[in-house]
Amino acid sequence: MKYTFDIVGVSQVLYFFNHQQQSWQKTPHQGVEYLGTHTCTLDAFLESVESVPAKWDWNFDQVVDTVIQFWLNNSESVNYWKARLSDAGRDNLLVARVADIAALQAEFESLLSKDW
């Protein structure tokens, strides 16, 4: 199984909490998780990802390696989001997505197939 990790934005804590509650009530796309942290550090995201592999029966070492590789290979993006989080203030979270690539593809396809 292959995984992907990406920082997707900054969110108010209450909005992120509400989004998480709604997504747990719906039939979730197995294998896609959104994580939130108050600090833009590798350690903070590694800590937030600890419970995810058990939930989806993922390979923990591969998930951790995916997060680390993102951090090492995307320093411009990390610095950009660190600045955006700082600009947003302390009642906000930096939001990232970790996913099984096949599950993420299925989520995107379901979004594209919805009737608008």
mmCIF file of N, CA and C in Angstrom, residues 8 11-26 32-35 95-97 107:
data_model
loop_
_atom_site.group_PDB
_atom_site.id
_atom_site.type_symbol
_atom_site.label_atom_id
_atom_site.label_comp_id
_atom_site.label_asym_id
_atom_site.label_seq_id
_atom_site.Cartn_x
_atom_site.Cartn_y
_atom_site.Cartn_z
ATOM 1 N N VAL A 8 -2.962 20.867 3.777
ATOM 2 C CA VAL A 8 -4.056 21.361 2.941
ATOM 3 C C VAL A 8 -4.571 22.739 3.332
ATOM 4 N N SER A 11 -7.272 26.194 9.477
ATOM 5 C CA SER A 11 -8.688 26.195 9.825
ATOM 6 C C SER A 11 -8.878 26.639 11.265
ATOM 7 N N GLN A 12 -10.017 27.267 11.518
ATOM 8 C CA GLN A 12 -10.381 27.559 12.895
ATOM 9 C C GLN A 12 -10.630 26.238 13.610
ATOM 10 N N VAL A 13 -10.286 26.173 14.874
ATOM 11 C CA VAL A 13 -10.409 24.938 15.649
ATOM 12 C C VAL A 13 -11.838 24.409 15.609
ATOM 13 N N LEU A 14 -12.830 25.260 15.848
ATOM 14 C CA LEU A 14 -14.212 24.802 15.885
ATOM 15 C C LEU A 14 -14.691 24.299 14.531
ATOM 16 N N TYR A 15 -14.262 24.939 13.448
ATOM 17 C CA TYR A 15 -14.637 24.479 12.117
ATOM 18 C C TYR A 15 -14.046 23.102 11.843
ATOM 19 N N PHE A 16 -12.777 22.937 12.200
ATOM 20 C CA PHE A 16 -12.125 21.638 11.983
ATOM 21 C C PHE A 16 -12.810 20.556 12.813
ATOM 22 N N PHE A 17 -13.110 20.844 14.075
ATOM 23 C CA PHE A 17 -13.792 19.890 14.941
ATOM 24 C C PHE A 17 -15.145 19.509 14.343
ATOM 25 N N ASN A 18 -15.897 20.497 13.864
ATOM 26 C CA ASN A 18 -17.200 20.240 13.253
ATOM 27 C C ASN A 18 -17.052 19.361 12.007
ATOM 28 N N HIS A 19 -16.059 19.661 11.191
ATOM 29 C CA HIS A 19 -15.811 18.862 9.985
ATOM 30 C C HIS A 19 -15.505 17.407 10.348
ATOM 31 N N GLN A 20 -14.683 17.210 11.360
ATOM 32 C CA GLN A 20 -14.338 15.853 11.792
ATOM 33 C C GLN A 20 -15.574 15.106 12.290
ATOM 34 N N GLN A 21 -16.423 15.786 13.069
ATOM 35 C CA GLN A 21 -17.640 15.160 13.585
ATOM 36 C C GLN A 21 -18.556 14.754 12.437
ATOM 37 N N GLN A 22 -18.728 15.619 11.463
ATOM 38 C CA GLN A 22 -19.591 15.312 10.319
ATOM 39 C C GLN A 22 -19.037 14.162 9.493
ATOM 40 N N SER A 23 -17.746 14.129 9.312
ATOM 41 C CA SER A 23 -17.160 13.061 8.499
ATOM 42 C C SER A 23 -17.238 11.712 9.200
ATOM 43 N N TRP A 24 -17.209 11.689 10.542
ATOM 44 C CA TRP A 24 -17.355 10.424 11.255
ATOM 45 C C TRP A 24 -18.787 9.913 11.182
ATOM 46 N N GLN A 25 -19.759 10.815 11.061
ATOM 47 C CA GLN A 25 -21.157 10.416 10.986
ATOM 48 C C GLN A 25 -21.531 9.895 9.605
ATOM 49 N N LYS A 26 -20.863 10.388 8.577
ATOM 50 C CA LYS A 26 -21.105 9.913 7.218
ATOM 51 C C LYS A 26 -20.360 8.606 7.027
ATOM 52 N N VAL A 32 -8.663 7.801 4.356
ATOM 53 C CA VAL A 32 -8.334 9.220 4.228
ATOM 54 C C VAL A 32 -8.580 9.865 5.585
ATOM 55 N N GLU A 33 -7.545 10.490 6.142
ATOM 56 C CA GLU A 33 -7.664 11.150 7.449
ATOM 57 C C GLU A 33 -7.160 12.578 7.354
ATOM 58 N N TYR A 34 -7.860 13.460 8.040
ATOM 59 C CA TYR A 34 -7.427 14.849 8.153
ATOM 60 C C TYR A 34 -6.936 15.067 9.573
ATOM 61 N N LEU A 35 -5.777 15.685 9.688
ATOM 62 C CA LEU A 35 -5.118 15.893 10.969
ATOM 63 C C LEU A 35 -4.971 17.389 11.215
ATOM 64 N N VAL A 95 -3.933 22.102 8.997
ATOM 65 C CA VAL A 95 -4.623 20.870 8.634
ATOM 66 C C VAL A 95 -3.830 20.150 7.546
ATOM 67 N N ALA A 96 -3.670 18.858 7.733
ATOM 68 C CA ALA A 96 -2.987 18.027 6.746
ATOM 69 C C ALA A 96 -3.843 16.796 6.469
ATOM 70 N N ARG A 97 -3.550 16.178 5.344
ATOM 71 C CA ARG A 97 -4.266 14.963 4.959
ATOM 72 C C ARG A 97 -3.246 13.838 4.781
ATOM 73 N N GLU A 107 -11.990 9.022 -3.246
ATOM 74 C CA GLU A 107 -12.660 10.204 -2.702
ATOM 75 C C GLU A 107 -12.770 11.292 -3.759
#
